[in-house]
mmCIF file of C-alpha atoms and ligand atoms in Angstrom:
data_model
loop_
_atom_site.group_PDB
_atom_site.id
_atom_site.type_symbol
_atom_site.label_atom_id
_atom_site.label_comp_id
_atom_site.label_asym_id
_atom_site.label_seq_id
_atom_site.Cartn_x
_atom_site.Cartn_y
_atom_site.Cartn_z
ATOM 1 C CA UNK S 394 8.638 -21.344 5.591
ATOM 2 C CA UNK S 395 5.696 -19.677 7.605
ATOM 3 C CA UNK S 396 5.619 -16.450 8.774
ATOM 4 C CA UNK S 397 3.916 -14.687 11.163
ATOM 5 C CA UNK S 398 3.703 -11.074 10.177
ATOM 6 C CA UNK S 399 2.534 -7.721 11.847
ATOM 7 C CA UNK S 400 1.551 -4.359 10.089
ATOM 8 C CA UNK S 401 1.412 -1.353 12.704
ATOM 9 C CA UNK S 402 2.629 1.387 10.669
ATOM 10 C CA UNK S 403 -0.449 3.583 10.503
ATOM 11 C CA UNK S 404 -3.735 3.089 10.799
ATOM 12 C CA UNK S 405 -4.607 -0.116 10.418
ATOM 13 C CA UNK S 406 -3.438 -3.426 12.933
ATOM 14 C CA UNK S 407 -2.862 -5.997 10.592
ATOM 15 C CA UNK S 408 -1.571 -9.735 11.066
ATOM 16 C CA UNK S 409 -1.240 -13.027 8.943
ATOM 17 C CA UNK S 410 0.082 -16.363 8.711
ATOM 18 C CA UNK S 411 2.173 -16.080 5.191
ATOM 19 C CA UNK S 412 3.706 -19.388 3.472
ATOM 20 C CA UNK S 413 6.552 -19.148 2.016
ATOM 21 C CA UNK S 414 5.829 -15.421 0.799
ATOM 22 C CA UNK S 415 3.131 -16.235 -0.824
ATOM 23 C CA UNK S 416 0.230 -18.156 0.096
ATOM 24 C CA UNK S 417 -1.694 -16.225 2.684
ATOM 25 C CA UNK S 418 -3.248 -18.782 5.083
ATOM 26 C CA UNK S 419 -4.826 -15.966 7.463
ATOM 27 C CA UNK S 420 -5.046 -12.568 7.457
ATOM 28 C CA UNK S 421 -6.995 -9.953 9.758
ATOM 29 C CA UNK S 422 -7.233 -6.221 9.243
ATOM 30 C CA UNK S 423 -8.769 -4.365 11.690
ATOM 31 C CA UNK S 424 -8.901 -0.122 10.750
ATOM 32 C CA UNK S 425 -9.379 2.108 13.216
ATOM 33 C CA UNK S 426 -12.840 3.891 12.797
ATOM 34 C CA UNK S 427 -11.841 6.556 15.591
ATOM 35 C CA UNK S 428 -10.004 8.544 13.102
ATOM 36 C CA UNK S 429 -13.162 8.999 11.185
ATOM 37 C CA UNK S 430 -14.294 11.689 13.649
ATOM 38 C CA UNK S 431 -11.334 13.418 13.194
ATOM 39 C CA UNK S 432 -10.914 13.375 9.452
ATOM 40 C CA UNK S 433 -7.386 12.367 9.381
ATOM 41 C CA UNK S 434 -5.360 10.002 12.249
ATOM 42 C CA UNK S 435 -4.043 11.353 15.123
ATOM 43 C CA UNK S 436 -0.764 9.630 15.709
ATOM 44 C CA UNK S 437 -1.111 8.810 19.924
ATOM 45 C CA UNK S 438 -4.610 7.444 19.486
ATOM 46 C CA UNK S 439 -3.582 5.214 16.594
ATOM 47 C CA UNK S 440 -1.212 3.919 18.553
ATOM 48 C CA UNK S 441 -2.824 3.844 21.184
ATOM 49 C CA UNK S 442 -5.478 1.311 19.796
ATOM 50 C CA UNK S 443 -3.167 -0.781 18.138
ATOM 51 C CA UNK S 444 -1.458 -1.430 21.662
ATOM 52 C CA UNK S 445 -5.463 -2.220 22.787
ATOM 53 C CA UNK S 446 -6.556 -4.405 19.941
ATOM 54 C CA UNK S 447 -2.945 -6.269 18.621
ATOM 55 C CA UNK S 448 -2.890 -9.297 20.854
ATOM 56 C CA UNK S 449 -6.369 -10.261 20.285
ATOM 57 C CA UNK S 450 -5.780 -10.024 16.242
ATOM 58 C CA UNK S 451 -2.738 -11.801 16.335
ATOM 59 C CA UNK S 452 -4.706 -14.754 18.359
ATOM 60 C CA UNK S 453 -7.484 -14.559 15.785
ATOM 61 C CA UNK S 454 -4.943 -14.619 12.995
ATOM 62 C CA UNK S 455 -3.230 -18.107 14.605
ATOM 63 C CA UNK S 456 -6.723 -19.440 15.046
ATOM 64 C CA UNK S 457 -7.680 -18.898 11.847
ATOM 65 C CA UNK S 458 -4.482 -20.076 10.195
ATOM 66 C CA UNK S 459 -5.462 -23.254 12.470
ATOM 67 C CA UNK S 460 -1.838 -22.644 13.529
ATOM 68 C CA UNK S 461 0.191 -22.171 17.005
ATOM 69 C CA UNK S 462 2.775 -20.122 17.658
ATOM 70 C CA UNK S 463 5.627 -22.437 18.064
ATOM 71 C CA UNK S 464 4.411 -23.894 14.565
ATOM 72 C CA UNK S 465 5.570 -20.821 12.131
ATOM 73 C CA UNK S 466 9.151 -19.946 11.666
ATOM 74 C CA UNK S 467 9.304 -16.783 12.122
ATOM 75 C CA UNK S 468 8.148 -13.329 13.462
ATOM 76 C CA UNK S 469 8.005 -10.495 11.509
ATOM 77 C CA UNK S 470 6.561 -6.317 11.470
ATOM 78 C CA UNK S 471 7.235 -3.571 9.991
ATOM 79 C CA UNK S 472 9.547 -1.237 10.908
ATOM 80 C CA UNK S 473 9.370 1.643 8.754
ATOM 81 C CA UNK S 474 8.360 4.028 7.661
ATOM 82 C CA UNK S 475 5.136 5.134 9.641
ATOM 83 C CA UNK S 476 4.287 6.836 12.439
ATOM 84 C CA UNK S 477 6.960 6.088 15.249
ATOM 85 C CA UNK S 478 4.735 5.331 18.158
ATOM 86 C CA UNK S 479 2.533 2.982 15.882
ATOM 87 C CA UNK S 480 5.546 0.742 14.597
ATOM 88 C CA UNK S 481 7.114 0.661 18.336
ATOM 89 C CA UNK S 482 3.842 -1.065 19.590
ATOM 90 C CA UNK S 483 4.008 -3.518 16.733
ATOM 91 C CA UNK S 484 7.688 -4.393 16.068
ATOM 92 C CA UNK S 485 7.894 -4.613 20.052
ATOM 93 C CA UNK S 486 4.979 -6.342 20.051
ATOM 94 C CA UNK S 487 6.211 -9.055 17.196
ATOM 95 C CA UNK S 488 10.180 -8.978 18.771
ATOM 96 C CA UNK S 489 8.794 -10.390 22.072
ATOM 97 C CA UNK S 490 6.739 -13.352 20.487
ATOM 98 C CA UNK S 491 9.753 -14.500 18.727
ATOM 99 C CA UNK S 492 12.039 -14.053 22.134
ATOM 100 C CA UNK S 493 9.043 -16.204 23.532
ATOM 101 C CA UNK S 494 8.854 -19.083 21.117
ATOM 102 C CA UNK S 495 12.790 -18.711 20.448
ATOM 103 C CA UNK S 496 11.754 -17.507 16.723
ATOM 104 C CA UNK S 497 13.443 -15.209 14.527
ATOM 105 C CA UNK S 498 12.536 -11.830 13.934
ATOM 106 C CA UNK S 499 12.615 -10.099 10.943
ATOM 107 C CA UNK S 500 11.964 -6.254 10.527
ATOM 108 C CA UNK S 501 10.135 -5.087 7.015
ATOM 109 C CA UNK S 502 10.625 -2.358 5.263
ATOM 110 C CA UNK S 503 6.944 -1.022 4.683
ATOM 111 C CA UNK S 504 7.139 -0.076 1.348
ATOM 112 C CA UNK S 505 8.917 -3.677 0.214
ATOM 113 C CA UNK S 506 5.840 -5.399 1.723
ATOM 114 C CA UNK S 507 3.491 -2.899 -0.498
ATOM 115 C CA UNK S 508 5.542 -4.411 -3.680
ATOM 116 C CA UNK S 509 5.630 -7.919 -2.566
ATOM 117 C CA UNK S 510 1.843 -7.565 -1.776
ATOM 118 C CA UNK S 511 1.995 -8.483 -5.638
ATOM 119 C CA UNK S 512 3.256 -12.425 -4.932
ATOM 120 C CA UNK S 513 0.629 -13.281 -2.523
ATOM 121 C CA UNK S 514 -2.461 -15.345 -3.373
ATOM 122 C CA UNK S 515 -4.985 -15.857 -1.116
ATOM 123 C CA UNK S 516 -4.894 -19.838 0.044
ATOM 124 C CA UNK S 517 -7.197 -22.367 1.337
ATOM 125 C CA UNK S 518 -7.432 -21.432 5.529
ATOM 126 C CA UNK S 519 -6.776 -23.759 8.046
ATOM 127 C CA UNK S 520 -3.344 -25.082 7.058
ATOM 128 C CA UNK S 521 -4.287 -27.230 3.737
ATOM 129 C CA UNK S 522 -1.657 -27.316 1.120
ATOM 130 C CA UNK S 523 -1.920 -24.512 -1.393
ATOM 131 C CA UNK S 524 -3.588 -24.615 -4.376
ATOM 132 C CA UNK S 525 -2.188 -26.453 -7.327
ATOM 133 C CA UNK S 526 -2.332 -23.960 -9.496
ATOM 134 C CA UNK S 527 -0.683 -21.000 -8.254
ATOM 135 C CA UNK S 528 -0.473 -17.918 -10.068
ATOM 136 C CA UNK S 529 3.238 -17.433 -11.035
ATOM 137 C CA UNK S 530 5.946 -15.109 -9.978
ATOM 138 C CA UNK S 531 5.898 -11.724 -11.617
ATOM 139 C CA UNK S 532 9.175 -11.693 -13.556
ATOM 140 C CA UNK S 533 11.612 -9.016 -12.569
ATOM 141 C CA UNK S 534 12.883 -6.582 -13.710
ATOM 142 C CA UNK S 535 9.929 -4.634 -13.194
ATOM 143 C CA UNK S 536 8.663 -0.922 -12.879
ATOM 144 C CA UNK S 537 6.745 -0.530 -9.961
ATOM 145 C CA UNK S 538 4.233 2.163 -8.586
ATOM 146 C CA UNK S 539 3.876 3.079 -4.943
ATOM 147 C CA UNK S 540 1.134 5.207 -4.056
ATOM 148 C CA UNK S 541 -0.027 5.550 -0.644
ATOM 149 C CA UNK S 542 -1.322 7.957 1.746
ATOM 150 C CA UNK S 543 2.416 8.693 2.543
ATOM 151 C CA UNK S 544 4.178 8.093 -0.264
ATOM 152 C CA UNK S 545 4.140 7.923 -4.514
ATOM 153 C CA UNK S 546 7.320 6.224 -5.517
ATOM 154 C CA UNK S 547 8.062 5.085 -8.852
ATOM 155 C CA UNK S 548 10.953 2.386 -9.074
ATOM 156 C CA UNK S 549 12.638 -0.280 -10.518
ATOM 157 C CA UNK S 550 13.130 -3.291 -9.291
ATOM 158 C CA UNK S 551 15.966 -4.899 -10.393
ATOM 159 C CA UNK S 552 16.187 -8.151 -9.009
ATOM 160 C CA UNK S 553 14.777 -9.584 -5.235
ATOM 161 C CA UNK S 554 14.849 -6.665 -2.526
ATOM 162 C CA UNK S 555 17.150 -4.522 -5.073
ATOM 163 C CA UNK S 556 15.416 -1.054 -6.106
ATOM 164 C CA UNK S 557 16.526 1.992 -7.992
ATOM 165 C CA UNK S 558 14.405 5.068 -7.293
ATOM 166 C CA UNK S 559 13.434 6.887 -10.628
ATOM 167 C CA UNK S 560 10.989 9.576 -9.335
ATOM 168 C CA UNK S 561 9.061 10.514 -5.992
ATOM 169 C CA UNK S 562 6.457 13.048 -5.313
ATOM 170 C CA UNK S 563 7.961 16.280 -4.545
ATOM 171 C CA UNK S 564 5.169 17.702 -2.282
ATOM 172 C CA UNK S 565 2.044 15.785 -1.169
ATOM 173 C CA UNK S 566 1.786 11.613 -1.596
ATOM 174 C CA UNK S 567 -1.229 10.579 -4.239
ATOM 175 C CA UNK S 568 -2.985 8.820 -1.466
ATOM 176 C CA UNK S 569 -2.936 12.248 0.703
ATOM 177 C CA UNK S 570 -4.347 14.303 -2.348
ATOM 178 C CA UNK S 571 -7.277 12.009 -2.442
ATOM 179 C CA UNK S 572 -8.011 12.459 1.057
ATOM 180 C CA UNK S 573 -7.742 16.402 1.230
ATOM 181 C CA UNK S 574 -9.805 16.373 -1.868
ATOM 182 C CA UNK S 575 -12.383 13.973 -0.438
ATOM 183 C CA UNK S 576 -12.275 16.497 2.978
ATOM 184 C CA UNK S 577 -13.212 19.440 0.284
ATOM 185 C CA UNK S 578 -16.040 17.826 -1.209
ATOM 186 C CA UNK S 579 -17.422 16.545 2.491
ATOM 187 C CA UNK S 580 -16.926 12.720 1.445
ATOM 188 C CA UNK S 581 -15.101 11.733 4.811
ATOM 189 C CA UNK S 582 -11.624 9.742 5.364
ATOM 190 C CA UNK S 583 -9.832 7.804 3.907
ATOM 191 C CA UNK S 584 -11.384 9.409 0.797
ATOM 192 C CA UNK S 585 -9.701 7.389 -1.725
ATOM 193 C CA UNK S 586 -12.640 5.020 -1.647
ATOM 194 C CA UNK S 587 -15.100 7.973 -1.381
ATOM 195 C CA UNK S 588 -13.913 9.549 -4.145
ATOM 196 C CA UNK S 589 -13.965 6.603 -6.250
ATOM 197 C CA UNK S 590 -17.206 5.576 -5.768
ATOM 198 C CA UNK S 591 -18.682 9.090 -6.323
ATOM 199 C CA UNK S 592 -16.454 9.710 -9.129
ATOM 200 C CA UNK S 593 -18.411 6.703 -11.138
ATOM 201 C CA UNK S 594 -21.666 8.718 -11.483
ATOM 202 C CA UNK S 595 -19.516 11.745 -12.769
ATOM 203 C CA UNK S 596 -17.793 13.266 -15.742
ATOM 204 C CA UNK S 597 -14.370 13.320 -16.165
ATOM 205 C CA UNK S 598 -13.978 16.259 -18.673
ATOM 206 C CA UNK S 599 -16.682 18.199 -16.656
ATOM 207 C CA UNK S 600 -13.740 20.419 -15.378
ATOM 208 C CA UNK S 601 -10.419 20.537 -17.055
ATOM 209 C CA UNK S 602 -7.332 20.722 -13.841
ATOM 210 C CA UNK S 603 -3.890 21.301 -14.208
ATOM 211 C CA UNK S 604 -1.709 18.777 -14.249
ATOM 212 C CA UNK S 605 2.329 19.712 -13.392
ATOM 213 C CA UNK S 606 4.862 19.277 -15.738
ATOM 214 C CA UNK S 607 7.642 17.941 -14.088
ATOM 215 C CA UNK S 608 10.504 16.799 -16.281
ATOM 216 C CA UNK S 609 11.872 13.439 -15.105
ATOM 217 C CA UNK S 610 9.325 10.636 -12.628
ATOM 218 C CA UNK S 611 9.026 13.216 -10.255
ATOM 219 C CA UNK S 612 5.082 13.528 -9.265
ATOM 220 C CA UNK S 613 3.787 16.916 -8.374
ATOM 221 C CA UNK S 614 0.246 17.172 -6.903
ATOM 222 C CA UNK S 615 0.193 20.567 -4.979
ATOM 223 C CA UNK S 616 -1.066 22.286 -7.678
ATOM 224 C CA UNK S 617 -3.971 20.158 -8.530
ATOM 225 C CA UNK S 618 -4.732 20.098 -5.130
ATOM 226 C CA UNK S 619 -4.739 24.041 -5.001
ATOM 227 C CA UNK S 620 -6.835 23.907 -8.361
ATOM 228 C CA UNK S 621 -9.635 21.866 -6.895
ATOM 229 C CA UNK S 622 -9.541 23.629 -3.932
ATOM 230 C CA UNK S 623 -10.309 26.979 -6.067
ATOM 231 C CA UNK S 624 -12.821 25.139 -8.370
ATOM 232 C CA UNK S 625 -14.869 24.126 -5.172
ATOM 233 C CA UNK S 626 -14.698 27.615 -3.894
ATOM 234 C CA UNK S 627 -15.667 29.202 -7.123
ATOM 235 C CA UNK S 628 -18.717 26.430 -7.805
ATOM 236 C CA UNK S 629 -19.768 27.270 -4.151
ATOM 237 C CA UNK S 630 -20.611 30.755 -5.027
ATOM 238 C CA UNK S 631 -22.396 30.445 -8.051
ATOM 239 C CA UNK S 632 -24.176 27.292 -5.606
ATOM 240 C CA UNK S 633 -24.137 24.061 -5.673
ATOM 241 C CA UNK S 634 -21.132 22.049 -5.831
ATOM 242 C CA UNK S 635 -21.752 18.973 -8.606
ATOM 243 C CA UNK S 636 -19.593 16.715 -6.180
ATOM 244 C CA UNK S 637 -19.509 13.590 -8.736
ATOM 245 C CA UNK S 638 -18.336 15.900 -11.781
ATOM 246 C CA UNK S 639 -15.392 17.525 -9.344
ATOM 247 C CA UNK S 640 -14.759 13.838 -7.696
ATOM 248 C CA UNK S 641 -14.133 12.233 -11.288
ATOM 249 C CA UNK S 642 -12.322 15.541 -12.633
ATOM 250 C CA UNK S 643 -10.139 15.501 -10.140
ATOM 251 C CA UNK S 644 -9.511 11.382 -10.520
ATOM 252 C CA UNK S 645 -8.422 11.646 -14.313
ATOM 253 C CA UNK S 646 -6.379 14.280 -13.746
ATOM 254 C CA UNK S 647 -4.287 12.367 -10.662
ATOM 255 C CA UNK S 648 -4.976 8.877 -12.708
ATOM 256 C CA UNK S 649 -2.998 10.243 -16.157
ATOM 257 C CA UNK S 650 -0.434 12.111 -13.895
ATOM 258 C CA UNK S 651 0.645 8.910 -12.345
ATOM 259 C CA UNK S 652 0.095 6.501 -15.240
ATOM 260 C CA UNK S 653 1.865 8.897 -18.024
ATOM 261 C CA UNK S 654 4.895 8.444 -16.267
ATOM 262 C CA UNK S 655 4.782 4.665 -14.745
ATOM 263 C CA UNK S 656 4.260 3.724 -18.766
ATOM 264 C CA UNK S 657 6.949 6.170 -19.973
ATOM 265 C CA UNK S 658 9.265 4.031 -17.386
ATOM 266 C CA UNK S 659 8.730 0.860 -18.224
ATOM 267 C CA UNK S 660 9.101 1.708 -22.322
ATOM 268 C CA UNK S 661 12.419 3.487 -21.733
ATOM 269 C CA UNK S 662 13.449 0.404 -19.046
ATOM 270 C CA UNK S 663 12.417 -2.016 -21.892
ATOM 271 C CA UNK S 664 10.769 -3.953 -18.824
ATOM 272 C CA UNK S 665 7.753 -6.397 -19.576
ATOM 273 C CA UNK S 666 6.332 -6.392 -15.746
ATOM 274 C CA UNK S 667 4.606 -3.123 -14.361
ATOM 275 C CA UNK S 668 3.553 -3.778 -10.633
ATOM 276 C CA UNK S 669 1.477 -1.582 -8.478
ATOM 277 C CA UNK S 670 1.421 -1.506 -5.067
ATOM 278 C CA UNK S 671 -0.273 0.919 -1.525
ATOM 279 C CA UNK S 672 -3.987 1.743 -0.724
ATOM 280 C CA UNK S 673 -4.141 4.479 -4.130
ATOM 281 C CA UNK S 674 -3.130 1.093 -6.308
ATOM 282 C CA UNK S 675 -6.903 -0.333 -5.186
ATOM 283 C CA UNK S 676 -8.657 2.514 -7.455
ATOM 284 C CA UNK S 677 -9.713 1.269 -10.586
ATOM 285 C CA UNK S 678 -9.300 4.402 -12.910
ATOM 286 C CA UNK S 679 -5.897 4.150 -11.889
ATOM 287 C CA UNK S 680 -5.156 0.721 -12.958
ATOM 288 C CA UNK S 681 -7.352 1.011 -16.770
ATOM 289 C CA UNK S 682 -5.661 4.312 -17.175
ATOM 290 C CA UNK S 683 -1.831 2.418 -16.889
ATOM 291 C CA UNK S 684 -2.940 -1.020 -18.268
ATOM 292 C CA UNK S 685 -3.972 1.278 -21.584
ATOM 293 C CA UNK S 686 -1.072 3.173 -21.845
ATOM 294 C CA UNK S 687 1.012 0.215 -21.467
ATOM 295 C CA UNK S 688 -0.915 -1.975 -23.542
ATOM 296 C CA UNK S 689 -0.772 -5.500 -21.856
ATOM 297 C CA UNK S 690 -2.196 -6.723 -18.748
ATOM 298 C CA UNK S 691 -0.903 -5.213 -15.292
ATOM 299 C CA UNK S 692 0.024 -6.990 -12.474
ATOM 300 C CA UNK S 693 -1.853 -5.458 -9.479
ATOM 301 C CA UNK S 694 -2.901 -7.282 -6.062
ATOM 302 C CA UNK S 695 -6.663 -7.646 -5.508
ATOM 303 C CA UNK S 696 -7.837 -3.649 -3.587
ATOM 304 C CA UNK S 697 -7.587 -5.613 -0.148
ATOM 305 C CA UNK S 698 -4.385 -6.588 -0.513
ATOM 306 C CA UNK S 699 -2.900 -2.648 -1.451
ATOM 307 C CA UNK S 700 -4.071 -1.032 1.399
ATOM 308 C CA UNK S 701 -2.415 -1.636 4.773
ATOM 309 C CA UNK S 702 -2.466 -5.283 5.889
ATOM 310 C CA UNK S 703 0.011 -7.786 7.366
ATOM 311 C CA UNK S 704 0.180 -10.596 4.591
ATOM 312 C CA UNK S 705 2.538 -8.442 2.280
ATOM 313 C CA UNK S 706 4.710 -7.928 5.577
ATOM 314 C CA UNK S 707 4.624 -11.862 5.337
ATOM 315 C CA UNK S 708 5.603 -11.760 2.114
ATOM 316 C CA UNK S 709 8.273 -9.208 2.309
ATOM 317 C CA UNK S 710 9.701 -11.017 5.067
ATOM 318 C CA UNK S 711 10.173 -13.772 3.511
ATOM 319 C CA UNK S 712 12.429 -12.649 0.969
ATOM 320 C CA UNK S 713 14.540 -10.712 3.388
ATOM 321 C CA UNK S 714 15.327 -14.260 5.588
ATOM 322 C CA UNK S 715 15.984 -16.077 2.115
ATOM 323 C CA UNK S 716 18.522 -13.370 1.568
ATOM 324 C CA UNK S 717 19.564 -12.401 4.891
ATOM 325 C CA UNK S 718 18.908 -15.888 6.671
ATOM 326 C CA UNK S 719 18.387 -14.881 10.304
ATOM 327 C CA UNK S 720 17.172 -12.569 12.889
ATOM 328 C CA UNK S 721 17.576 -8.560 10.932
ATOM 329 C CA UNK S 722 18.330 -6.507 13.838
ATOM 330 C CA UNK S 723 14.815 -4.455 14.437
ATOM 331 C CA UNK S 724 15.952 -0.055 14.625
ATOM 332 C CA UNK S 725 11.946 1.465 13.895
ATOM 333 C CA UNK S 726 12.658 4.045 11.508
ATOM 334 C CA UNK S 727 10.226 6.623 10.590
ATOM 335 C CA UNK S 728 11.438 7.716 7.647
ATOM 336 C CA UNK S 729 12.756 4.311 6.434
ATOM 337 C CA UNK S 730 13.699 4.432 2.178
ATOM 338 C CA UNK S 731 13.535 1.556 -0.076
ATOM 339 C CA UNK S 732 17.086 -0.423 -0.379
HETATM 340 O O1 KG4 U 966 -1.119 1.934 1.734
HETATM 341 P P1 KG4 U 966 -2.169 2.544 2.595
HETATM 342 O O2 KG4 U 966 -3.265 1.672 3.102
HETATM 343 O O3 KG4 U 966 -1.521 3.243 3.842
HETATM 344 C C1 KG4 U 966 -0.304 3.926 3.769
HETATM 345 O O4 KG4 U 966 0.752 3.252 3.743
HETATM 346 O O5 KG4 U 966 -0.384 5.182 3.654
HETATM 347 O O6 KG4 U 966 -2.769 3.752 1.756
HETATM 348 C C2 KG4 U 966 -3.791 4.564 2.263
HETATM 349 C C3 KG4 U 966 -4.157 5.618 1.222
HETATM 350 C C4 KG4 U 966 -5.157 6.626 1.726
HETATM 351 O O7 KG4 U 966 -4.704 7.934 1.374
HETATM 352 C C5 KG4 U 966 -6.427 6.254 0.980
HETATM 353 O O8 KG4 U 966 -7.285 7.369 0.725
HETATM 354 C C6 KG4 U 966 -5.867 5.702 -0.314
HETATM 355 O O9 KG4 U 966 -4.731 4.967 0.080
HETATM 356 N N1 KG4 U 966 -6.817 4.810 -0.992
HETATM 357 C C7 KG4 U 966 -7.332 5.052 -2.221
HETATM 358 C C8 KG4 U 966 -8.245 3.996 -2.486
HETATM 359 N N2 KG4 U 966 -8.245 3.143 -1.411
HETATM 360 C C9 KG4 U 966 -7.354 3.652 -0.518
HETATM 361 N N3 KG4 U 966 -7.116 6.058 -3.094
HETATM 362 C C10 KG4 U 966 -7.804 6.024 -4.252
HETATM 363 N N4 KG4 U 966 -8.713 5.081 -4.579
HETATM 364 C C11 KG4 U 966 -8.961 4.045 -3.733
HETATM 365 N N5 KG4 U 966 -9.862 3.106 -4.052
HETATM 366 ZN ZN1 ZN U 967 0.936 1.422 3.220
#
């Protein structure tokens, strides 16, 4: 089963040629620089330039793949959540190449293709048969860790496409406190990266920060945000701010937050697999701090394949035809949940 899949949702145009949900046989990412002026993405010209640049991506995706359109199986993009104007462009975009080539289409749930980003591999381009040793499947059940710039979900997965929440942010998403944090210190967006690359030259007990005790998986990163915020105004007075010291401060801090509870989760769910998945799950603190606290190897895509791109949609999607076996009906939802 090959699927060509499309990832519109924010701000990055995304498309790949996806085997069978796993072996990724192309896959382009193209993210929008424009929204580096801006320090944060403004939602009409993101969509704006994904409706400029998606046809050309999607042809250099089929090239690529060595592939043509009438050779894959399917269509699929995402369809929520995200921006609405940004998913229109591509789940319109993706519904009229499979009308075209009398494909189906399949819709994807955003945040599935962040977990399934965890079954791809990347494959040998140009159509040859995968490689002979795949990595396995992760075994399910699993706990699994979304943390993006719009969300930071923890849930568990308790078979294909079946999740049960256990606890959500209840104010800003991890991915977002990284960027307002990397704003404060003058690092630039997306400061995820920023801050993790300047947080390697500093010390993490330079500055103890609060972290929020919420009973239960709920996340709660308001307060640490507010806490750096006064740090950097207080450091600014006395003079000058030691960036690296307040960068990897503020990454322990967020890194135990999140990783205290994922382990607690998967002890008290008995569950051998942790998975992480969205653009905070490429930060390396993140993923020692959980792999120590659960004490066995974690299952975690490669940093390209957590943020944005459109092989997990392809992987996603094909897990939703094996279950659902034709065209899924394509309603863009915004504020689209996890089944
Ligand atoms: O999953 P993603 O690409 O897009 C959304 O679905 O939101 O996640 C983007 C978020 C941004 O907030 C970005 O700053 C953060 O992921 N991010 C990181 C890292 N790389 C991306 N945060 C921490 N460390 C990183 N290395
Ligand atoms: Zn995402």
């Amino acid at each position: 089963m090959r699927i060509l899949a499309i990832e519109t949702s924010c701000d990055e145009t995304g498309v790949a040629v996806v085997d069978d949900g796993r072996h990724i046989i192309s896959n382009i990412v193209a993210s929008q620089l424009a929204h580096q002026e801006t320090g944060g993405i403004v939602p009409e010209v993101a969509a704006r330039e994904h409706l400029r640049v998606l046809d050309g991506i999607t042809q250099q995706a089929l090239n690529e793949a060595g592939v043509e359109l009438r050779a894959v199986d399917a269509v699929a993009a995402t369809v929520g959540p995200g921006l609405v104007g940004c998913l229109l462009v591509g789940a319109n975009y993706g519904r009229g190449l499979a009308l075209a080539a009398g494909l189906p289409f399949i819709g994807v749930n955003h945040l599935e293709g962040h977990v399934y980003a965890n079954w791809l591999y990347e494959g040998n381009h140009r159509g040859a048969p995968p490689p002979e040793n795949p990595p396995t499947e992760p075994d399910i059940p699993a706990v699994v860790l979304i943390v993006s710039g719009a969300h930071s979900d923890l849930v568990l997965m308790e078979g294909h496409r079946r999740f049960r929440p256990l606890g959500r942010t209840i104010d800003d998403a991890a991915g977002e406190a990284f960027d307002k944090v990397a704003r404060l210190l003058g690092l630039g967006f997306p400061g995820g990266p920023a801050v993790e690359r300047v947080a390697r030259d500093g010390d993490p007990t330079a500055f103890p920060l609060p972290r929020a005790a919420l009973s239960g998986y709920d996340f709660s990163f308001s307060g640490l945000k507010t806490a750096v915020l006064r740090l950097v105004r207080a450091l600014e007075a006395k003079g000058e701010v030691p960036v690296a010291d307040v960068a990897a401060s503020f990454q322990k801090a967020i890194t135990e937050i999140l990783a205290e509870k994922t382990a607690r989760a998967a002890a008290e769910h008995a569950v051998e697999t942790v998975l992480l998945g969205g653009g905070v799950a490429a930060n390396l603190a993140l993923r020692a701090e959980i792999q120590k606290r659960i004490g066995r190897p974690l299952r975690v895509p490669p940093p390209r394949l957590c943020t944005d791109n459109g092989a997990m949609i392809g992987a996603a999607a094909f897990f939703v035809l094996r279950d659902r076996g034709t065209d899924v009906p394509v309603s863009v939802r915004s504020d689209m949940k996890l089944a």
